[in-house]
Amino acid sequence: MSMRTLFLKADEPGVRRGAEVIRAGGLVAFPTETVYGLGADALSAPAVARIFEAKERPQGNPLIVHLGDAAALESVAARVPPRARDAAARFWPGPLTLVLPRAGAVPLITTGGLETVAARVPSHPVALALIEASGRPIAAPSANRSGRPSPTRAEHVWEDLDGRIELILDGGPTPVGIESTVLDMTTEPPMLLRPGGVTLEQLRDCLGEVAVLKGDDLEAAGRSPGLRYRHYAPRAQVIIVERGAGEVAVAPWLEAGRPVALMAQRRVSLDGPGFRVRTMPGDLEAYARDLFAVLRELDSTGVEGIFVEAVPPEGLGLTIMDRLRRAAS
Ligand code: TXA
Ligand code: MG
């Protein structure tokens, strides 16, 4: 399917137009604080079906339902345990997604056939305004073509989805830059399914014990269907190396005349034809904000390999390493 994709500033008229598109069963890409989302009416099966088509997303991979406030949870979740309320009170609006029992109003296509639903209240003013103006919960995966790095700028959405969706609302770069944390509240203790913008340390501080799903666990794929699929991958091969090992790792590639890039949180003095260095911020919040844009940008230069030095897997570093590992796999 090919259509004309409108690209509008995410101001008041833009949001009003977006709400009309959502209510008519169409697709609108919009900024959230994490990454751009590709939104449709979460309660309309045909509207949600179009998200899967536009992204070429496998049908078993469930979507996150975006709400205007925590009170709206009652309309999409059959039950909200007290601890889920605690987590919502502490982290919403913000980059935390809670998995809860599905209410009948939510079509199975939205939940990838599961009897649970994932929901969050985003903090980005444009996302909140769009939900409010459309009067619907909005199902939205990241607004990238399936398998590509998540979009943190409206231009990334354009690259991936032009001609496939009705509207892109441009609200500038997204402030967090990596997706929400996904936390399963249907188990005791709650289980971290995907690390994200809210850290494991923050969750434990609020909820006590929190289990961590191991990504390589086969059972894991059933619990967190998103893990089954290739993710965040640029065209170039992504290779993770230890901190400080970048120069040695790229040397054989450069000797063979293959263009490569290196991402490291330090000054790299190596230089040469076909070699690109990106100095990544030492501060992990800033690193996370830049990560997907840097991957896309380096990829567009035509390098064959993107070497990345590892960051310590604590706080947001855990999320950054999760995304890098999946980009590399
Ligand atoms: O920050 C974000 O979460 C962004 C913005 C747009 O909100 N959205 C996003 O959506 O990253 P997506 O579709 O790229 O990732 C959704 C993740 C997947 O890993 C999926 O498996 C998981 O959430 N998920 C959704 N519903 C689930 C459910 N019922 N049970 C377990 N995992 C679920
Ligand atoms: Mg995604």
XYZ file of C-alpha atoms and ligand atoms in Angstrom:
363
model
C 0.000 0.000 0.000
C 1.275 3.467 -0.812
C -0.215 6.745 0.357
C 0.833 10.338 0.813
C 2.389 10.810 4.246
C 1.801 14.216 5.776
C 4.669 15.692 7.826
C 3.490 18.315 10.332
C 4.915 20.243 13.236
C 3.574 18.812 16.502
C 1.783 22.034 17.435
C -1.882 22.364 18.355
C -3.302 22.135 14.809
C -0.958 19.215 14.112
C -2.163 17.332 17.173
C -5.789 18.082 16.290
C -5.199 16.635 12.831
C -3.515 13.613 14.436
C -6.511 12.978 16.656
C -8.803 13.017 13.599
C -6.593 10.445 11.883
C -6.584 8.194 14.986
C -10.362 8.401 15.325
C -10.758 7.523 11.642
C -8.690 4.349 12.127
C -5.473 5.738 10.602
C -1.810 5.776 11.654
C 0.041 8.684 13.269
C 3.713 8.729 14.260
C 4.260 10.952 17.294
C 7.027 11.747 19.777
C 7.096 10.207 23.230
C 9.814 10.907 25.802
C 11.507 7.596 24.846
C 11.294 7.175 21.050
C 8.742 8.009 18.336
C 5.680 5.768 18.432
C 3.472 4.607 15.558
C -0.020 5.111 16.933
C -3.467 3.737 16.184
C -6.705 3.335 18.140
C -5.784 0.496 20.530
C -9.386 -0.727 20.749
C -9.884 -1.043 16.968
C -8.644 -4.332 15.498
C -8.540 -3.061 11.876
C -6.620 0.084 12.896
C -4.090 -1.974 14.864
C -3.739 -4.422 11.962
C -2.462 -1.520 9.880
C 0.404 -0.923 12.351
C 1.674 -4.460 11.754
C 1.389 -3.989 8.002
C 3.165 -0.609 7.921
C 6.057 -1.794 10.103
C 6.182 -5.307 8.608
C 5.993 -6.422 12.214
C 5.412 -10.122 13.029
C 1.828 -10.541 14.335
C 2.818 -12.321 17.548
C 4.736 -9.288 18.819
C 2.359 -7.353 21.136
C 2.007 -3.569 21.310
C 2.121 -1.111 24.184
C -1.117 0.762 24.920
C -0.578 4.443 25.763
C -2.945 6.083 28.252
C -3.592 9.655 29.355
C -3.457 8.831 33.056
C -3.332 5.931 35.502
C -7.122 6.022 35.997
C -7.536 4.938 32.357
C -5.889 1.603 33.283
C -9.312 0.343 34.381
C -10.463 0.436 30.753
C -7.666 -1.799 29.410
C -6.682 -4.027 32.370
C -8.986 -6.589 34.002
C -7.214 -6.244 37.352
C -4.671 -3.799 38.751
C -2.765 -5.248 41.722
C -1.758 -2.788 44.485
C 1.923 -3.035 43.554
C 1.140 -2.035 39.993
C -0.584 1.020 41.432
C 2.533 1.793 43.480
C 4.737 1.562 40.401
C 2.313 3.725 38.393
C 2.181 6.338 41.155
C 5.966 6.516 41.286
C 6.956 6.351 37.608
C 4.002 7.659 35.577
C 3.966 9.638 33.489
C 7.268 8.172 32.294
C 9.207 5.379 30.591
C 7.734 2.378 32.444
C 5.377 -0.147 30.827
C 3.322 -2.452 33.053
C 2.066 -5.870 31.911
C -1.338 -6.674 33.446
C -4.285 -8.997 32.764
C -6.079 -7.889 29.585
C -9.578 -6.388 29.737
C -12.051 -7.700 27.155
C -12.212 -4.327 25.406
C -8.640 -4.710 24.127
C -8.565 -6.775 20.917
C -6.210 -9.764 20.824
C -4.342 -8.348 17.843
C -3.169 -5.484 20.111
C -1.786 -7.951 22.676
C -0.273 -10.333 20.122
C -2.810 -12.983 21.135
C -1.841 -12.809 24.834
C -4.260 -12.594 27.780
C -2.127 -9.770 29.159
C -1.867 -6.152 28.088
C 1.103 -3.788 28.262
C 0.282 -0.176 29.173
C 2.049 3.048 30.005
C 1.390 6.754 30.529
C 4.001 8.689 28.518
C 5.308 12.018 29.814
C 5.851 13.764 26.468
C 3.365 16.646 26.146
C 2.652 15.837 22.479
C 1.862 12.194 23.277
C -0.434 13.235 26.127
C -2.169 15.863 23.974
C -2.752 13.335 21.189
C -4.255 10.760 23.568
C -6.433 13.421 25.148
C -7.628 14.894 21.830
C -8.386 11.512 20.263
C -10.181 10.243 23.374
C -8.775 6.741 22.796
C -6.022 4.615 24.265
C -3.302 4.583 21.592
C -1.435 1.400 20.688
C 2.064 2.332 19.594
C 5.206 0.351 18.915
C 8.372 2.237 18.048
C 7.840 3.932 14.670
C 10.640 2.161 12.798
C 10.500 -0.482 10.097
C 10.670 -3.795 11.992
C 14.285 -4.699 12.858
C 15.718 -1.184 12.362
C 17.015 1.056 15.168
C 14.191 2.868 16.964
C 13.475 6.413 15.741
C 14.479 9.283 18.018
C 13.782 11.993 15.422
C 10.878 12.575 13.058
C 13.300 12.233 10.099
C 14.034 8.630 11.161
C 10.324 7.854 10.952
C 10.214 9.453 7.508
C 13.138 7.249 6.330
C 11.349 4.092 7.430
C 7.619 4.745 6.939
C 7.089 7.412 4.266
C 4.217 6.299 2.024
C 2.887 3.807 4.580
C 1.189 5.995 7.206
C -1.093 9.038 7.182
C 0.840 11.456 9.373
C 4.137 12.158 11.125
C 4.080 14.724 13.943
C 7.509 16.326 14.312
C 8.224 17.195 17.945
C 12.020 17.273 17.673
C 14.474 14.764 19.193
C 13.092 12.544 21.964
C 14.598 13.324 25.391
C 15.246 9.777 26.744
C 16.246 8.125 23.470
C 15.716 4.478 24.442
C 12.433 2.647 24.964
C 10.450 2.159 28.142
C 11.203 -0.506 30.734
C 8.724 -3.405 30.444
C 7.726 -4.893 33.814
C 5.446 -7.925 34.167
C 3.116 -7.346 37.139
C 1.250 -10.662 36.711
C 4.011 -12.609 38.498
C 5.312 -12.618 42.053
C 7.845 -11.037 42.292
C 7.333 -8.717 39.302
C 9.633 -9.516 36.407
C 11.708 -7.194 34.263
C 11.051 -8.222 30.641
C 12.947 -5.409 28.910
C 15.347 -2.930 30.529
C 14.582 0.670 29.568
C 14.415 4.268 30.683
C 13.501 3.387 34.292
C 16.412 1.454 35.808
C 16.290 -1.862 37.678
C 17.740 -0.076 40.705
C 14.830 2.415 40.659
C 12.282 -0.415 40.356
C 13.773 -2.344 43.287
C 13.828 0.808 45.345
C 10.063 1.164 44.800
C 8.901 -2.492 44.719
C 11.474 -4.537 46.606
C 12.320 -7.765 44.843
C 12.203 -7.663 41.043
C 13.171 -10.715 38.999
C 15.069 -10.358 35.739
C 14.166 -12.304 32.627
C 17.236 -13.764 30.986
C 17.194 -12.820 27.328
C 18.729 -16.092 26.130
C 16.211 -18.199 28.038
C 13.908 -20.100 25.647
C 10.989 -19.604 27.987
C 11.836 -15.939 27.830
C 10.528 -15.675 24.303
C 7.075 -16.782 25.425
C 6.976 -14.248 28.250
C 8.362 -11.361 26.273
C 7.551 -12.004 22.636
C 9.559 -9.007 21.474
C 12.754 -10.881 22.377
C 12.186 -13.376 19.586
C 12.778 -10.906 16.830
C 15.810 -9.218 15.348
C 16.115 -5.687 16.674
C 17.853 -2.352 16.378
C 20.055 -3.627 13.612
C 21.715 -1.268 11.174
C 22.838 -2.685 7.807
C 26.448 -2.675 8.972
C 27.644 -5.415 11.289
C 27.725 -4.276 14.931
C 30.604 -5.648 17.040
C 30.906 -5.080 20.791
C 34.417 -4.915 22.248
C 35.800 -4.237 25.718
C 36.417 -0.679 26.770
C 39.862 0.346 25.508
C 40.061 -2.438 22.892
C 38.661 -0.460 19.964
C 41.887 0.399 18.093
C 43.164 -3.185 18.177
C 39.784 -4.564 17.063
C 39.415 -2.316 14.027
C 43.031 -2.702 12.836
C 42.584 -5.865 10.716
C 39.488 -4.394 9.051
C 41.341 -1.210 8.146
C 44.333 -3.186 6.832
C 41.911 -5.104 4.606
C 40.611 -1.768 3.299
C 37.153 -2.169 4.809
C 35.476 1.051 6.022
C 34.613 0.824 9.732
C 33.410 3.004 12.591
C 34.228 3.002 16.285
C 31.984 4.276 19.084
C 33.811 4.834 22.372
C 33.395 6.973 25.474
C 36.924 8.381 25.163
C 39.263 10.121 22.751
C 40.531 7.746 20.095
C 43.688 8.941 18.359
C 43.750 6.364 15.554
C 43.106 7.890 12.149
C 42.933 6.617 8.607
C 41.035 6.475 5.344
C 37.605 4.882 5.710
C 37.747 5.132 9.504
C 35.122 7.041 11.491
C 35.163 7.682 15.216
C 32.227 8.786 17.318
C 33.088 9.911 20.812
C 30.086 8.919 22.937
C 29.111 10.893 26.062
C 30.497 9.684 29.381
C 27.146 10.475 30.960
C 24.830 7.510 30.332
C 21.668 9.598 29.986
C 23.302 11.546 27.187
C 24.686 8.311 25.701
C 21.199 6.770 25.629
C 19.745 9.882 23.995
C 22.291 9.690 21.148
C 22.595 5.925 20.678
C 20.036 5.132 17.966
C 20.702 8.335 16.004
C 24.442 7.568 15.950
C 23.802 3.995 14.751
C 21.599 5.282 11.938
C 24.027 8.046 11.013
C 27.095 5.778 10.908
C 25.123 3.244 8.923
C 24.234 5.840 6.314
C 27.957 6.476 5.679
C 28.231 2.967 4.242
C 30.681 1.515 6.791
C 30.765 -2.288 6.868
C 31.358 -2.627 10.599
C 30.400 -0.550 13.629
C 32.616 -1.387 16.598
C 31.279 -0.277 19.979
C 33.149 -0.272 23.271
C 31.084 -1.748 26.114
C 29.713 0.423 28.931
C 29.352 -0.772 32.562
C 26.027 -2.689 32.818
C 24.560 -0.655 35.690
C 21.707 1.842 35.694
C 21.031 2.974 32.130
C 24.188 1.069 31.133
C 22.167 -2.162 31.456
C 19.663 -0.840 28.912
C 22.364 0.454 26.582
C 24.160 -2.927 26.634
C 20.850 -4.733 26.007
C 20.231 -2.656 22.875
C 23.830 -3.018 21.679
C 23.763 -6.790 22.154
C 20.575 -7.084 20.161
C 21.914 -4.800 17.447
C 24.958 -7.072 17.296
C 23.137 -10.416 17.233
O 9.172 3.432 24.931
C 8.470 2.585 24.391
O 8.091 1.561 24.982
C 8.058 2.844 22.930
C 7.190 4.088 22.913
C 6.588 4.341 21.565
O 6.194 3.988 23.908
N 7.356 1.703 22.411
C 7.983 0.531 22.138
O 7.172 -0.447 21.592
O 9.156 0.335 22.335
P 7.723 -1.758 20.913
O 6.566 -2.348 20.235
O 8.886 -1.434 20.062
O 8.119 -2.680 22.104
C 7.111 -3.234 22.914
C 7.702 -4.269 23.826
C 8.047 -5.535 23.087
O 9.280 -6.032 23.573
C 6.881 -6.459 23.463
O 7.238 -7.807 23.430
C 6.553 -5.993 24.869
O 6.736 -4.605 24.830
N 5.166 -6.312 25.222
C 4.049 -5.718 24.773
N 2.945 -6.312 25.279
C 3.370 -7.312 26.074
C 2.714 -8.289 26.869
N 1.389 -8.351 26.943
N 3.482 -9.163 27.550
C 4.839 -9.090 27.479
N 5.517 -8.193 26.737
C 4.798 -7.307 26.035
Mg 10.480 -1.517 18.787
